[in-house]
Amino acid sequence: MRILVTGAEGFLGRGLGAALPKTYPDAQRIVLTDRSFAAAGGTSGIEHLPGDLGDPDFLDRLIEPGFDLVFHLASIPGGLAERDQTLGHQVNLLAPLGLVEKLAKRQPGLRFVFASSIAVYGDLGQEIVTDTTACQPELTYGAHKRITEILLADMTRRGVLSAISLRFPGLVARPATESGHGSAFMSQIFHSIAAGEPYTCPVPAESTCWWMSNSAAVDALLHAAGATAAQSVIQPPVLHASVADVANAVARVTGQTAKVTFGKDATLQRIFGAMPRLDASTAISCGFQADVDLDALVKAALSGD
Amino acid sequence: MRILVTGAEGFLGRGLGAALPKTYPDAQRIVLTDRSFAAAGGTSGIEHLPGDLGDPDFLDRLIEPGFDLVFHLASIPGGLAERDQTLGHQVNLLAPLGLVEKLAKRQPGLRFVFASSIAVYGDLGQEIVTDTTACQPELTYGAHKRITEILLADMTRRGVLSAISLRFPGLVARPATESGHGSAFMSQIFHSIAAGEPYTCPVPAESTCWWMSNSAAVDALLHAAGATAAQSVIQPPVLHASVADVANAVARVTGQTAKVTFGKDATLQRIFGAMPRLDASTAISCGFQADVDLDALVKAALSGD
């Protein structure tokens, strides 16, 4: 098995990179790529190949040796993509288009796991979300993710790739140093309460989000690699809970007191904090799993994965 | 007013090109472009600029003088796009992407009317189609149309274009010489019965389609140019009728006897002949109109527009 991970230096990519050698102990190659890596080399049996997926020469060199499984995680966050449209167009739209076209020619039928986002939905209203919920993305980030999903579904139908797209919510708990995500409050609330520090949460206490730990997302990616789902787009199960409930869970698990002041940012609440319930029965029947409960979410979120 | 029409030599483009001078008698420029034109020049006040939208130099020359209104109709049909994926990728995906990027830079806020297709929906089941019906295109053609819709909606949200996408069904009655459309039977049934000739229709008599004459589609494009719809995607109203009902209407209007034998092509029926009812109330409230009834449809379809 020869495996490639793009965006390997991101939050999700670091978790996946750490898990791959355990999941595929006999892998022939595990190649991680990103624009740059904080630490060179490292884990034995893992190759770090820094470069820009938008550079056709680098892309050719990267995929030329051949892979059996590709995890495409590279993207810039929604807030940054909104501010820097040129960069977003390049990284979140043209890069995946170029990558999948070249992979399909180099290795027809290759397994391709794409980290999509719940940003594809746009404003969901209060109806329960199902497999037939329409996608009307409200940010360029979500539009680009949805476009990539559609391309991959069509390529999968034609058999030129075997792709699966996973729609992730904001994963927790992202390091406090990582910015550009409008959903940053979803992670900061974990770190602040665990550190016993006061936190001003921008959205009201009753805001409901979809919660998933980074390690649950890594498990979903690994499961997706071998899944035989009929759908090429999967909405993994998540925990549906209010910000207040999560704050209380963090305090309970860490033995701290939650010192949280809640704000009234209507825009952030509308985009990230007004999520209706989710019927993920299709994904669950295919073996995908959410964090077990809020306490498990907190433990996983604070484990440093 | 300076107006550009791409795909101007296609069925819909010819109809629009003929209607534009009447609708915009004071237009400063009306430019028609396509890969080639059967007849050079022609109508006074209309410029024919043949070229390939996929050629960046041609595209730059084409849009450099500036336009106030662009109708983007250029595409290759679904059947052809399915057989020639490279051409479909170029014409139905990369060409609109390149065109809108350049137009948005050249003239931010430009009005852009896009001829999309009901192929964006994929398999609709039997539920009535509304504004919130999910799109799961089943052919590459529909995938590319949906991708373009999503890009245009996002550009419109950001104000870099003022775009509107119209989802057209198979338009009737396309000349019998034009091939590549899986929905060709929807047009051939008009020509055969009108000519008193026998016709073997590939789908069963009870197959239900969405019907729209080419002239109704031209009216929809012209209305869209000035419409102030909140949505950037519009499903225009259509007539919902069985192939048998349409065959009877053609016979009634033309005074001929319908000599039609119906087949059992399950694939064609599933894609084009199993359309559920449509709730187009949003479009109707914005002033879009279907053909008045089946008799009006037949007259318009056979008028040679």
Coordinates of C-alpha atoms in Angstrom, one line a residue:
Chain A
M1 CA 0.0 0.0 0.0
R2 CA 1.3 3.4 -1.1
I3 CA -0.4 6.3 0.6
L4 CA -0.3 10.1 0.0
V5 CA -1.7 12.8 2.4
T6 CA -2.0 16.4 1.2
G7 CA -2.4 19.2 3.7
A8 CA -0.4 16.9 6.1
E9 CA 0.8 19.7 8.3
G10 CA -2.7 20.9 9.1
F11 CA -4.6 20.0 12.2
L12 CA -6.4 17.0 10.7
G13 CA -3.3 16.1 8.6
R14 CA -1.0 15.8 11.7
G15 CA -3.5 13.5 13.4
L16 CA -3.8 11.4 10.3
G17 CA -0.1 11.3 9.7
A18 CA 0.4 10.0 13.2
A19 CA -2.3 7.3 12.9
L20 CA -1.3 6.0 9.4
P21 CA 1.8 3.9 10.5
K22 CA -0.4 2.1 13.1
T23 CA -3.2 1.5 10.7
Y24 CA -1.0 0.4 7.8
P25 CA 2.1 -1.1 9.5
D26 CA 3.1 -2.8 6.2
A27 CA 2.6 0.2 4.0
Q28 CA 5.2 0.4 1.2
R29 CA 5.2 4.2 1.3
I30 CA 3.6 6.9 3.3
V31 CA 4.1 10.3 1.8
L32 CA 3.1 13.5 3.5
T33 CA 2.9 16.7 1.6
D34 CA 2.2 20.3 2.5
R35 CA 3.6 23.7 1.5
S36 CA 6.2 23.3 4.3
F37 CA 6.8 21.3 7.5
A38 CA 7.7 22.7 10.9
A39 CA 10.0 19.7 11.5
A40 CA 12.0 17.9 8.8
G41 CA 11.8 14.1 8.4
G42 CA 10.9 12.5 11.7
T43 CA 9.0 9.3 12.0
S44 CA 10.7 6.4 10.3
G45 CA 9.0 5.1 7.2
I46 CA 7.3 8.5 6.5
E47 CA 8.4 10.8 3.8
H48 CA 7.9 14.5 3.9
L49 CA 7.7 16.2 0.5
P50 CA 7.1 19.9 0.9
G51 CA 5.7 21.7 -2.2
D52 CA 2.8 23.6 -3.8
L53 CA 0.0 21.5 -5.3
G54 CA -0.7 24.4 -7.6
D55 CA 2.7 24.0 -9.2
P56 CA 2.3 21.5 -12.1
D57 CA 5.9 20.4 -12.0
F58 CA 5.8 19.6 -8.3
L59 CA 2.4 17.8 -8.8
D60 CA 3.9 15.7 -11.6
R61 CA 6.9 14.7 -9.5
L62 CA 4.7 14.0 -6.4
I63 CA 2.3 11.6 -8.1
E64 CA 4.6 10.1 -10.7
P65 CA 5.7 7.1 -8.5
G66 CA 2.1 6.0 -8.0
F67 CA -0.2 5.7 -5.0
D68 CA -3.0 3.3 -4.0
L69 CA -4.7 5.7 -1.6
V70 CA -4.8 9.5 -1.4
F71 CA -6.2 11.6 1.4
H72 CA -6.7 15.2 0.1
L73 CA -6.9 17.4 3.2
A74 CA -5.1 20.5 1.8
S75 CA -7.2 23.7 1.9
I76 CA -7.2 27.1 3.4
P77 CA -9.8 27.9 6.1
G78 CA -13.1 29.6 5.3
G79 CA -12.4 32.9 6.9
L80 CA -9.1 33.3 5.1
A81 CA -10.6 32.1 1.8
E82 CA -13.2 34.7 2.1
R83 CA -10.6 37.5 2.7
D84 CA -8.1 36.3 0.1
Q85 CA -10.3 35.1 -2.9
T86 CA -7.3 34.6 -5.2
L87 CA -5.6 32.3 -2.7
G88 CA -8.9 30.4 -2.0
H89 CA -9.5 30.0 -5.8
Q90 CA -6.0 28.6 -6.2
V91 CA -5.9 26.3 -3.1
N92 CA -9.5 25.3 -2.6
L93 CA -10.6 25.0 -6.2
L94 CA -7.9 24.8 -8.8
A95 CA -5.5 22.6 -6.7
P96 CA -8.0 19.7 -6.2
L97 CA -9.2 20.0 -9.8
G98 CA -5.7 19.6 -11.1
L99 CA -4.8 16.9 -8.6
V100 CA -7.8 14.7 -9.4
E101 CA -7.4 15.1 -13.2
K102 CA -3.7 14.0 -13.0
L103 CA -4.4 11.2 -10.6
A104 CA -7.2 9.8 -12.7
K105 CA -4.9 9.7 -15.7
R106 CA -1.9 8.3 -13.8
Q107 CA -3.9 5.7 -11.9
P108 CA -7.6 5.2 -13.0
G109 CA -9.7 3.8 -10.1
L110 CA -7.5 5.1 -7.3
R111 CA -9.0 5.4 -3.9
F112 CA -9.4 9.1 -3.0
V113 CA -10.6 10.4 0.3
F114 CA -11.6 14.1 0.4
A115 CA -12.0 16.2 3.5
S116 CA -15.1 18.2 2.7
S117 CA -16.9 20.4 5.1
I118 CA -20.4 21.1 6.4
A119 CA -19.9 24.6 4.9
V120 CA -21.4 23.0 1.7
Y121 CA -24.9 23.2 3.2
G122 CA -25.1 27.0 3.8
D123 CA -28.1 28.1 5.9
L124 CA -29.8 24.9 7.0
G125 CA -32.9 26.3 8.7
Q126 CA -34.3 24.0 11.4
E127 CA -35.2 20.9 9.4
I128 CA -33.3 17.8 10.3
V129 CA -30.4 17.2 7.9
T130 CA -30.5 14.1 5.8
D131 CA -28.8 12.7 2.7
T132 CA -31.2 14.6 0.5
T133 CA -30.7 18.0 2.2
A134 CA -29.9 20.6 -0.5
C135 CA -26.5 22.4 -0.5
Q136 CA -26.6 26.1 -0.9
P137 CA -23.1 27.2 0.3
E138 CA -22.9 30.7 1.6
L139 CA -19.2 31.1 1.7
T140 CA -16.7 30.7 -1.1
Y141 CA -15.0 28.0 1.0
G142 CA -18.2 25.9 1.0
A143 CA -18.8 26.6 -2.7
H144 CA -15.4 25.2 -3.5
K145 CA -15.8 22.2 -1.3
R146 CA -19.2 21.4 -2.9
I147 CA -17.8 21.8 -6.4
T148 CA -15.0 19.3 -5.6
E149 CA -17.6 16.9 -4.2
I150 CA -19.6 17.1 -7.4
L151 CA -16.5 16.5 -9.6
L152 CA -15.4 13.6 -7.5
A153 CA -18.9 12.0 -7.5
D154 CA -19.0 12.2 -11.3
M155 CA -15.5 10.8 -11.6
T156 CA -16.5 7.9 -9.3
R157 CA -19.6 7.2 -11.3
R158 CA -17.4 7.0 -14.4
G159 CA -14.9 4.8 -12.6
V160 CA -11.9 7.0 -13.2
L161 CA -11.5 7.5 -9.5
S162 CA -13.0 5.8 -6.5
A163 CA -13.6 8.8 -4.3
I164 CA -15.4 9.5 -1.1
S165 CA -16.0 12.9 0.4
L166 CA -16.5 13.4 4.2
R167 CA -18.3 16.5 5.4
F168 CA -16.5 17.6 8.6
P169 CA -17.7 20.1 11.1
G170 CA -15.3 22.4 12.8
L171 CA -13.0 19.9 14.5
V172 CA -12.0 20.3 18.2
A173 CA -9.8 21.3 19.8
R174 CA -7.7 23.1 17.2
P175 CA -4.6 24.7 18.7
A176 CA -5.2 28.2 19.9
T177 CA -2.5 29.4 17.6
E178 CA -4.4 28.3 14.4
S179 CA -6.5 31.2 13.1
G180 CA -8.5 31.9 10.0
H181 CA -11.4 29.7 11.1
G182 CA -14.7 31.4 11.9
S183 CA -15.5 28.4 14.1
A184 CA -12.4 29.1 16.3
F185 CA -14.7 29.6 19.3
M186 CA -15.6 25.9 19.2
S187 CA -12.0 25.1 20.0
Q188 CA -11.1 28.0 22.3
I189 CA -13.8 27.2 24.7
F190 CA -12.0 23.8 25.4
H191 CA -8.6 25.4 26.0
S192 CA -9.8 28.3 28.1
I193 CA -11.9 26.3 30.5
A194 CA -9.2 23.5 30.8
A195 CA -6.7 26.2 31.6
G196 CA -9.0 27.8 34.2
E197 CA -9.1 31.0 32.2
P198 CA -12.0 33.3 31.5
Y199 CA -13.4 33.2 28.0
T200 CA -15.6 35.5 26.1
C201 CA -17.5 33.2 23.6
P202 CA -18.8 35.3 20.7
V203 CA -22.1 33.4 20.3
P204 CA -24.9 32.8 22.8
A205 CA -24.9 29.9 25.2
E206 CA -27.8 28.2 23.5
S207 CA -26.1 28.1 20.1
T208 CA -26.1 24.6 18.8
C209 CA -23.1 23.2 16.9
W210 CA -22.1 19.9 15.4
W211 CA -19.1 18.6 17.4
M212 CA -16.4 16.2 16.4
S213 CA -13.0 15.6 17.9
N214 CA -9.9 15.6 15.6
S215 CA -9.3 11.9 16.5
A216 CA -12.9 11.0 15.5
A217 CA -12.3 12.7 12.2
V218 CA -9.0 10.8 11.7
D219 CA -11.0 7.6 12.5
A220 CA -13.6 8.6 9.9
L221 CA -10.9 9.2 7.2
L222 CA -9.3 5.8 7.9
H223 CA -12.6 4.1 7.8
A224 CA -13.5 5.9 4.6
A225 CA -10.4 4.5 2.9
G226 CA -11.8 1.0 3.0
A227 CA -15.5 1.8 3.1
T228 CA -17.8 0.4 0.5
A229 CA -20.5 3.1 0.8
A230 CA -22.8 3.4 -2.2
Q231 CA -22.7 7.2 -1.8
S232 CA -19.7 9.2 -2.8
V233 CA -20.5 11.9 -0.2
I234 CA -20.8 10.9 3.4
Q235 CA -22.0 13.1 6.3
P236 CA -20.3 11.5 9.3
P237 CA -22.3 11.4 12.5
V238 CA -21.5 14.2 15.0
L239 CA -22.6 15.2 18.4
H240 CA -25.3 17.9 18.4
A241 CA -25.1 20.0 21.4
S242 CA -25.2 23.6 22.6
V243 CA -22.1 25.6 23.4
A244 CA -23.3 25.8 27.1
D245 CA -23.6 22.0 27.3
V246 CA -20.1 21.6 25.9
A247 CA -18.7 24.2 28.3
N248 CA -20.2 22.3 31.2
A249 CA -18.7 19.0 29.9
V250 CA -15.3 20.6 29.7
A251 CA -15.6 21.9 33.2
R252 CA -16.8 18.5 34.5
V253 CA -14.1 16.5 32.8
T254 CA -11.3 18.8 33.7
G255 CA -12.5 19.7 37.2
Q256 CA -12.4 23.3 36.4
T257 CA -15.1 26.0 36.7
A258 CA -16.3 27.4 33.4
K259 CA -15.7 31.2 33.4
V260 CA -17.5 31.9 30.1
T261 CA -19.2 35.0 29.1
F262 CA -21.5 34.6 26.0
G263 CA -21.8 37.2 23.3
K264 CA -24.4 37.8 20.6
D265 CA -22.5 37.6 17.3
A266 CA -25.5 36.9 15.0
T267 CA -23.4 36.2 11.9
L268 CA -21.2 33.6 13.6
Q269 CA -24.3 32.1 15.3
R270 CA -26.1 31.8 12.0
I271 CA -23.2 30.1 10.3
F272 CA -21.8 27.9 13.0
G273 CA -24.2 28.0 15.9
A274 CA -27.7 27.3 14.5
M275 CA -27.2 23.7 13.4
P276 CA -30.3 21.6 13.3
R277 CA -30.3 17.9 14.2
L278 CA -28.6 15.4 11.9
D279 CA -29.9 12.0 10.6
A280 CA -26.6 10.3 9.8
S281 CA -28.1 6.8 9.6
T282 CA -26.6 6.2 6.2
A283 CA -23.1 6.9 7.5
I284 CA -23.7 4.9 10.7
S285 CA -24.9 1.9 8.7
C286 CA -21.6 2.1 6.8
G287 CA -19.6 2.0 10.1
F288 CA -18.8 5.7 10.6
Q289 CA -18.9 6.8 14.3
A290 CA -19.2 10.0 16.2
D291 CA -17.5 10.7 19.5
V292 CA -19.4 8.5 22.0
D293 CA -20.6 11.3 24.2
L294 CA -19.7 14.9 25.3
D295 CA -17.3 13.6 28.0
A296 CA -15.5 11.4 25.4
L297 CA -15.4 14.4 23.1
V298 CA -13.8 16.6 25.7
K299 CA -11.2 13.9 26.5
A300 CA -10.3 13.4 22.8
A301 CA -10.4 17.1 22.1
L302 CA -7.9 17.8 24.9
S303 CA -5.7 14.8 24.3
G304 CA -3.4 16.8 22.0
D305 CA -4.0 14.6 19.0
Chain B
M1 CA -26.3 48.6 -23.8
R2 CA -23.5 46.3 -25.0
I3 CA -24.5 42.6 -25.2
L4 CA -22.6 39.4 -25.7
V5 CA -24.0 36.0 -26.5
T6 CA -21.8 32.9 -26.4
G7 CA -22.9 29.7 -28.1
A8 CA -24.9 32.0 -30.4
E9 CA -24.9 29.4 -33.2
G10 CA -26.7 26.8 -31.1
F11 CA -30.5 26.2 -31.1
L12 CA -31.2 28.6 -28.2
G13 CA -28.5 31.0 -29.3
R14 CA -30.0 31.5 -32.8
G15 CA -33.4 32.2 -31.2
L16 CA -31.9 34.7 -28.8
G17 CA -29.8 36.4 -31.5
A18 CA -32.9 36.9 -33.5
A19 CA -34.8 38.4 -30.6
L20 CA -32.2 40.7 -29.2
P21 CA -32.5 43.5 -31.8
K22 CA -36.2 43.7 -31.1
T23 CA -35.8 43.7 -27.4
Y24 CA -32.8 46.1 -27.4
P25 CA -33.4 48.4 -30.4
D26 CA -31.0 51.0 -29.0
A27 CA -28.2 48.5 -28.1
Q28 CA -24.8 50.0 -28.7
R29 CA -23.4 46.6 -29.6
I30 CA -24.7 43.1 -30.0
V31 CA -21.9 40.6 -30.3
L32 CA -22.6 36.9 -31.1
T33 CA -19.8 34.4 -30.6
D34 CA -19.4 30.7 -31.3
R35 CA -16.7 28.4 -32.7
S36 CA -18.0 29.1 -36.2
F37 CA -21.0 30.5 -38.0
A38 CA -22.9 28.9 -40.9
A39 CA -23.5 32.3 -42.5
A40 CA -21.1 35.3 -42.1
G41 CA -22.3 38.7 -40.9
G42 CA -26.0 39.1 -41.7
T43 CA -28.4 41.1 -39.6
S44 CA -27.4 44.7 -39.4
G45 CA -26.1 45.9 -36.1
I46 CA -25.1 42.4 -35.0
E47 CA -21.4 41.4 -35.0
H48 CA -20.3 37.8 -35.4
L49 CA -17.0 37.0 -33.7
P50 CA -16.1 33.3 -34.2
G51 CA -13.6 31.8 -31.9
D52 CA -12.8 29.3 -29.1
L53 CA -13.7 30.5 -25.5
G54 CA -11.0 28.1 -24.3
D55 CA -8.4 30.2 -26.1
P56 CA -7.2 32.8 -23.6
D57 CA -6.1 35.2 -26.3
F58 CA -9.4 35.1 -28.1
L59 CA -11.2 35.5 -24.8
D60 CA -9.2 38.5 -23.9
R61 CA -9.9 40.1 -27.3
L62 CA -13.6 39.2 -27.1
I63 CA -14.3 40.8 -23.7
E64 CA -11.8 43.7 -23.8
P65 CA -14.1 46.3 -25.2
G66 CA -16.6 45.7 -22.4
F67 CA -20.2 44.5 -22.1
D68 CA -23.1 45.3 -19.9
L69 CA -24.9 42.0 -20.3
V70 CA -23.6 38.5 -21.2
F71 CA -25.7 35.5 -22.1
H72 CA -23.5 32.4 -21.7
L73 CA -25.2 29.6 -23.7
A74 CA -22.1 27.8 -25.1
S75 CA -21.9 24.2 -24.1
I76 CA -21.8 20.8 -25.7
P77 CA -24.8 18.5 -25.3
G78 CA -24.9 15.9 -22.5
G79 CA -24.6 12.8 -24.7
L80 CA -21.5 14.2 -26.4
A81 CA -20.0 15.4 -23.2
E82 CA -20.5 11.9 -21.8
R83 CA -18.7 10.3 -24.7
D84 CA -15.9 12.9 -25.1
Q85 CA -15.0 13.8 -21.5
T86 CA -12.0 15.9 -22.5
L87 CA -14.1 18.1 -24.7
G88 CA -16.8 18.3 -22.1
H89 CA -14.3 19.3 -19.4
Q90 CA -12.9 22.0 -21.7
V91 CA -16.2 23.4 -23.0
N92 CA -18.6 22.8 -20.2
L93 CA -16.3 23.4 -17.2
L94 CA -13.1 25.3 -17.9
A95 CA -14.6 27.7 -20.5
P96 CA -17.2 29.1 -18.2
L97 CA -14.7 29.2 -15.3
G98 CA -12.3 31.2 -17.4
L99 CA -15.0 33.5 -18.9
V100 CA -16.5 34.5 -15.5
E101 CA -13.1 35.0 -13.9
K102 CA -12.1 37.4 -16.7
L103 CA -15.4 39.2 -16.9
A104 CA -15.5 39.8 -13.1
K105 CA -12.0 41.4 -13.3
R106 CA -12.8 43.4 -16.4
Q107 CA -16.2 44.5 -15.3
P108 CA -17.2 43.9 -11.7
G109 CA -21.0 43.6 -11.2
L110 CA -21.7 42.7 -14.8
R111 CA -25.1 41.1 -15.5
F112 CA -24.5 37.5 -16.5
V113 CA -27.3 35.1 -17.6
F114 CA -26.3 31.4 -17.7
A115 CA -28.2 28.7 -19.5
S116 CA -28.1 25.9 -17.0
S117 CA -30.0 22.6 -17.3
I118 CA -32.4 20.4 -15.4
A119 CA -29.6 17.8 -15.7
V120 CA -28.3 19.4 -12.5
Y121 CA -31.0 17.5 -10.5
G122 CA -30.1 13.9 -11.4
D123 CA -32.7 11.3 -10.4
L124 CA -35.6 13.3 -8.9
G125 CA -37.8 10.5 -7.7
Q126 CA -41.5 11.3 -7.5
E127 CA -41.5 14.2 -5.0
I128 CA -42.6 17.6 -6.4
V129 CA -39.6 19.7 -7.3
T130 CA -39.1 22.9 -5.4
D131 CA -36.4 25.5 -4.7
T132 CA -35.0 23.3 -2.0
T133 CA -34.8 20.1 -4.1
A134 CA -31.2 18.7 -3.8
C135 CA -29.0 18.4 -6.9
Q136 CA -27.3 15.1 -7.5
P137 CA -26.3 15.2 -11.1
E138 CA -26.0 11.8 -12.8
L139 CA -24.1 12.9 -16.0
T140 CA -21.0 14.9 -16.4
Y141 CA -23.0 17.5 -18.3
G142 CA -25.2 18.1 -15.3
A143 CA -22.3 18.1 -12.9
H144 CA -20.5 20.8 -14.9
K145 CA -23.7 22.9 -15.1
R146 CA -24.2 22.6 -11.3
I147 CA -20.6 23.5 -10.6
T148 CA -21.0 26.7 -12.8
E149 CA -24.2 27.6 -10.9
I150 CA -22.4 27.3 -7.6
L151 CA -19.5 29.5 -8.7
L152 CA -21.9 32.1 -10.1
A153 CA -24.0 32.1 -7.0
D154 CA -20.9 32.7 -4.9
M155 CA -19.6 35.5 -7.2
T156 CA -23.1 37.1 -7.1
R157 CA -23.1 37.0 -3.3
R158 CA -19.7 38.7 -3.3
G159 CA -20.9 41.3 -5.9
V160 CA -18.2 40.6 -8.4
L161 CA -20.9 39.5 -10.9
S162 CA -24.7 39.8 -11.0
A163 CA -25.5 36.4 -12.3
I164 CA -28.6 34.4 -12.8
S165 CA -28.8 30.7 -13.9
L166 CA -31.8 29.3 -15.6
R167 CA -32.4 25.6 -15.6
F168 CA -33.8 24.6 -19.0
P169 CA -35.4 21.3 -19.9
G170 CA -34.8 19.8 -23.3
L171 CA -36.1 22.6 -25.6
V172 CA -38.4 21.8 -28.5
A173 CA -38.5 21.4 -31.4
R174 CA -34.7 21.2 -32.0
P175 CA -33.9 20.7 -35.7
A176 CA -33.8 17.0 -36.6
T177 CA -30.2 17.4 -37.8
E178 CA -28.9 18.4 -34.3
S179 CA -27.7 15.3 -32.5
G180 CA -25.9 14.6 -29.2
H181 CA -28.9 15.2 -27.1
G182 CA -30.3 12.2 -25.2
S183 CA -33.6 14.1 -25.1
A184 CA -33.7 14.2 -29.0
F185 CA -36.9 12.2 -28.9
M186 CA -38.7 15.2 -27.3
S187 CA -38.1 17.1 -30.5
Q188 CA -38.4 14.4 -33.1
I189 CA -41.9 13.6 -32.1
F190 CA -42.9 17.1 -33.2
H191 CA -41.3 16.9 -36.6
S192 CA -42.4 13.3 -37.4
I193 CA -46.1 13.9 -36.6
A194 CA -46.1 17.3 -38.3
A195 CA -44.7 15.6 -41.4
G196 CA -47.2 12.8 -41.3
E197 CA -44.4 10.3 -40.9
P198 CA -44.3 7.3 -38.6
Y199 CA -42.0 7.6 -35.5
T200 CA -40.6 5.1 -33.1
C201 CA -40.3 6.9 -29.8
P202 CA -37.7 5.3 -27.6
V203 CA -39.6 5.8 -24.3
P204 CA -43.1 4.6 -23.3
A205 CA -46.2 6.7 -24.0
E206 CA -46.8 7.5 -20.3
S207 CA -43.2 9.0 -19.9
T208 CA -43.6 12.4 -18.3
C209 CA -41.2 15.2 -19.4
W210 CA -40.8 18.9 -18.7
W211 CA -41.7 20.8 -21.9
M212 CA -40.6 24.2 -23.0
S213 CA -40.5 25.7 -26.5
N214 CA -37.3 27.4 -27.7
S215 CA -39.2 30.7 -27.9
A216 CA -40.3 30.4 -24.3
A217 CA -36.7 29.8 -23.3
V218 CA -35.6 32.9 -25.3
D219 CA -38.3 34.9 -23.4
A220 CA -37.0 33.5 -20.1
L221 CA -33.4 34.6 -21.0
L222 CA -34.6 38.1 -21.9
H223 CA -36.7 38.3 -18.8
A224 CA -33.7 37.1 -16.7
A225 CA -31.5 39.9 -18.0
G226 CA -33.6 42.5 -16.1
A227 CA -35.1 40.3 -13.4
T228 CA -34.4 41.2 -9.7
A229 CA -34.9 37.7 -8.3
A230 CA -33.4 37.2 -4.9
Q231 CA -32.2 33.7 -6.0
S232 CA -29.3 33.4 -8.4
V233 CA -30.7 30.1 -9.6
I234 CA -34.1 30.0 -11.2
Q235 CA -36.1 27.0 -12.3
P236 CA -38.4 28.5 -15.0
P237 CA -41.9 27.1 -15.1
V238 CA -42.5 24.4 -17.7
L239 CA -45.3 22.2 -19.0
H240 CA -45.5 18.8 -17.3
A241 CA -47.0 16.3 -19.6
S242 CA -46.7 12.8 -21.0
V243 CA -45.2 12.0 -24.3
A244 CA -48.5 10.7 -25.4
D245 CA -50.3 13.9 -24.5
V246 CA -47.8 15.9 -26.5
A247 CA -48.1 13.6 -29.4
N248 CA -51.8 14.1 -29.4
A249 CA -51.4 17.8 -29.2
V250 CA -49.1 17.8 -32.2
A251 CA -51.6 15.8 -34.2
R252 CA -54.5 18.1 -33.1
V253 CA -52.7 21.3 -34.0
T254 CA -51.2 20.1 -37.3
G255 CA -54.3 18.1 -38.4
Q256 CA -52.2 15.0 -38.8
T257 CA -52.6 11.5 -37.4
A258 CA -49.9 10.5 -34.9
K259 CA -48.2 7.3 -36.2
V260 CA -46.1 6.8 -33.1
T261 CA -44.8 3.5 -31.8
F262 CA -43.5 3.7 -28.2
G263 CA -40.4 1.8 -27.0
K264 CA -39.2 0.8 -23.6
D265 CA -35.8 2.5 -23.2
A266 CA -35.5 2.4 -19.4
T267 CA -32.4 4.5 -19.2
L268 CA -33.8 7.3 -21.4
Q269 CA -37.0 7.2 -19.5
R270 CA -35.3 7.4 -16.2
I271 CA -33.2 10.4 -17.2
F272 CA -35.7 12.4 -19.3
G273 CA -39.1 10.7 -19.0
A274 CA -39.8 10.3 -15.3
M275 CA -40.0 13.9 -14.3
P276 CA -42.2 14.6 -11.3
R277 CA -44.3 17.8 -11.0
L278 CA -42.7 21.1 -10.6
D279 CA -43.5 23.9 -8.1
A280 CA -42.1 26.9 -10.0
S281 CA -43.9 29.5 -7.9
T282 CA -40.8 31.4 -7.1
A283 CA -40.0 31.9 -10.7
I284 CA -43.6 32.7 -11.6
S285 CA -43.7 35.4 -8.9
C286 CA -40.6 36.9 -10.6
G287 CA -42.4 37.0 -13.9
F288 CA -41.1 33.9 -15.6
Q289 CA -43.6 32.1 -17.8
A290 CA -44.1 28.7 -19.3
D291 CA -45.7 28.1 -22.7
V292 CA -49.4 28.8 -22.1
D293 CA -50.6 25.2 -22.9
L294 CA -49.8 22.2 -25.0
D295 CA -51.3 23.7 -28.1
A296 CA -49.3 26.9 -27.7
L297 CA -46.2 24.7 -27.1
V298 CA -46.8 22.9 -30.4
K299 CA -47.3 26.1 -32.3
A300 CA -44.2 27.7 -30.9
A301 CA -42.2 24.5 -31.3
L302 CA -43.0 24.2 -35.0
S303 CA -42.7 27.9 -35.8
G304 CA -39.1 27.4 -36.7
D305 CA -37.8 29.8 -34.1

